[in-house]
mmCIF file of C-alpha atoms in Angstrom:
data_model
loop_
_atom_site.group_PDB
_atom_site.id
_atom_site.type_symbol
_atom_site.label_atom_id
_atom_site.label_comp_id
_atom_site.label_asym_id
_atom_site.label_seq_id
_atom_site.Cartn_x
_atom_site.Cartn_y
_atom_site.Cartn_z
ATOM 1 C CA MET S 1 8.515 24.243 17.759
ATOM 2 C CA VAL S 2 7.658 20.566 17.291
ATOM 3 C CA LEU S 3 3.731 21.323 17.611
ATOM 4 C CA PHE S 4 4.374 23.483 14.350
ATOM 5 C CA TYR S 5 5.472 20.412 12.345
ATOM 6 C CA PHE S 6 2.662 18.276 13.667
ATOM 7 C CA ILE S 7 0.019 20.942 12.702
ATOM 8 C CA LEU S 8 1.745 21.207 9.334
ATOM 9 C CA SER S 9 1.742 17.406 8.980
ATOM 10 C CA ALA S 10 -1.852 17.199 9.853
ATOM 11 C CA PHE S 11 -2.700 19.908 7.206
ATOM 12 C CA LEU S 12 -0.756 18.077 4.448
ATOM 13 C CA PHE S 13 -2.157 14.870 5.334
ATOM 14 C CA SER S 14 -5.754 16.173 5.311
ATOM 15 C CA VAL S 15 -5.242 17.947 1.908
ATOM 16 C CA GLY S 16 -3.869 14.800 0.568
ATOM 17 C CA LEU S 17 -6.814 12.769 1.801
ATOM 18 C CA ALA S 18 -9.244 15.267 0.361
ATOM 19 C CA ILE S 19 -7.545 14.861 -2.927
ATOM 20 C CA VAL S 20 -7.847 11.234 -2.899
ATOM 21 C CA ILE S 21 -11.565 11.212 -1.960
ATOM 22 C CA THR S 22 -12.748 14.112 -4.111
ATOM 23 C CA ARG S 23 -10.735 13.707 -7.450
ATOM 24 C CA LYS S 24 -11.477 11.427 -10.277
ATOM 25 C CA ASN S 25 -8.328 11.611 -12.124
ATOM 26 C CA ALA S 26 -5.822 8.859 -11.582
ATOM 27 C CA ILE S 27 -2.810 11.203 -11.700
ATOM 28 C CA PHE S 28 -4.404 13.424 -8.787
ATOM 29 C CA VAL S 29 -5.047 10.471 -6.667
ATOM 30 C CA LEU S 30 -1.427 9.428 -6.779
ATOM 31 C CA ILE S 31 -0.427 13.207 -6.065
ATOM 32 C CA GLY S 32 -2.646 12.888 -2.969
ATOM 33 C CA ILE S 33 -1.251 9.622 -1.712
ATOM 34 C CA GLU S 34 2.115 11.112 -2.076
ATOM 35 C CA LEU S 35 1.011 14.244 -0.116
ATOM 36 C CA MET S 36 0.037 11.884 2.654
ATOM 37 C CA LEU S 37 3.409 9.960 2.472
ATOM 38 C CA ASN S 38 5.083 13.200 2.866
ATOM 39 C CA ALA S 39 3.003 14.209 5.911
ATOM 40 C CA ALA S 40 4.171 10.871 7.574
ATOM 41 C CA ASN S 41 7.687 11.772 6.652
ATOM 42 C CA LEU S 42 7.266 15.050 8.511
ATOM 43 C CA ASN S 43 6.046 13.552 11.430
ATOM 44 C CA PHE S 44 8.915 11.079 11.599
ATOM 45 C CA VAL S 45 11.564 13.812 11.228
ATOM 46 C CA ALA S 46 9.879 16.090 13.897
ATOM 47 C CA MET S 47 9.700 13.149 16.411
ATOM 48 C CA SER S 48 13.367 12.362 15.597
ATOM 49 C CA LYS S 49 14.401 15.892 16.369
ATOM 50 C CA SER S 50 13.068 15.716 19.910
ATOM 51 C CA ILE S 51 13.761 12.121 20.653
ATOM 52 C CA THR S 52 16.225 9.943 18.709
ATOM 53 C CA LEU S 53 17.455 9.807 14.980
ATOM 54 C CA ASP S 54 15.154 6.559 14.480
ATOM 55 C CA GLY S 55 12.631 8.754 12.660
ATOM 56 C CA GLN S 56 14.898 9.891 9.991
ATOM 57 C CA PHE S 57 15.657 6.285 8.973
ATOM 58 C CA PHE S 58 12.059 5.484 8.813
ATOM 59 C CA ALA S 59 11.474 8.785 6.735
ATOM 60 C CA LEU S 60 14.126 7.531 4.314
ATOM 61 C CA PHE S 61 12.504 4.265 3.956
ATOM 62 C CA VAL S 62 9.028 5.850 3.203
ATOM 63 C CA ILE S 63 10.843 7.895 0.582
ATOM 64 C CA VAL S 64 12.125 4.939 -1.241
ATOM 65 C CA VAL S 65 8.681 3.071 -0.962
ATOM 66 C CA ALA S 66 6.880 6.343 -2.125
ATOM 67 C CA ALA S 67 9.539 6.562 -5.253
ATOM 68 C CA ALA S 68 8.745 2.732 -6.040
ATOM 69 C CA GLU S 69 4.900 3.436 -5.630
ATOM 70 C CA THR S 70 5.218 6.275 -8.051
ATOM 71 C CA ALA S 71 7.006 4.263 -10.632
ATOM 72 C CA VAL S 72 4.479 1.277 -10.429
ATOM 73 C CA GLY S 73 1.492 3.697 -10.244
ATOM 74 C CA LEU S 74 2.522 5.652 -13.268
ATOM 75 C CA ALA S 75 3.027 2.379 -15.263
ATOM 76 C CA MET S 76 -0.295 1.357 -14.277
ATOM 77 C CA VAL S 77 -1.995 4.632 -15.327
ATOM 78 C CA LEU S 78 -0.183 4.443 -18.814
ATOM 79 C CA LYS S 79 -1.531 0.830 -19.297
ATOM 80 C CA VAL S 80 -5.236 1.845 -18.140
ATOM 81 C CA PHE S 81 -4.870 4.776 -20.594
ATOM 82 C CA ASN S 82 -3.633 2.736 -23.305
ATOM 83 C CA TYR S 83 -6.714 0.255 -22.889
ATOM 84 C CA PHE S 84 -9.551 2.732 -21.826
ATOM 85 C CA LYS S 85 -8.181 5.880 -23.527
ATOM 86 C CA THR S 86 -9.019 7.664 -20.304
ATOM 87 C CA VAL S 87 -7.545 8.155 -16.765
ATOM 88 C CA GLU S 88 -10.833 9.126 -15.163
ATOM 89 C CA LEU S 89 -11.452 6.523 -12.477
ATOM 90 C CA ASP S 90 -15.259 6.748 -12.840
ATOM 91 C CA LYS S 91 -15.240 5.807 -16.570
ATOM 92 C CA ILE S 92 -13.147 2.606 -15.921
ATOM 93 C CA ASN S 93 -15.822 0.032 -15.052
ATOM 94 C CA GLU S 94 -14.610 -3.159 -16.403
ATOM 95 C CA LEU S 95 -11.760 -5.682 -15.663
ATOM 96 C CA LYS S 96 -9.912 -7.512 -18.338
ATOM 97 C CA GLY S 97 -10.021 -11.204 -17.719
#
């Protein structure tokens, strides 16, 4: 039964990685990163089901970090949109000094 969780986690991680690599929109890149973090959470919880409960504590920590990353990432996307008037990562090609 644990093998099913690992296969599902690998699928989620590869979908998230494909989104990060192929998409040009900053919002979709953040969604792909969230999918990869959730795949790691699934691995932690699956391992804690068979070994100890330590994986659930790691998963809770990853959820907290993911929430903070989402808040900071969306704030950065809003600032970039206000300055460049786009969220397409290919069109943002200069840094403000």
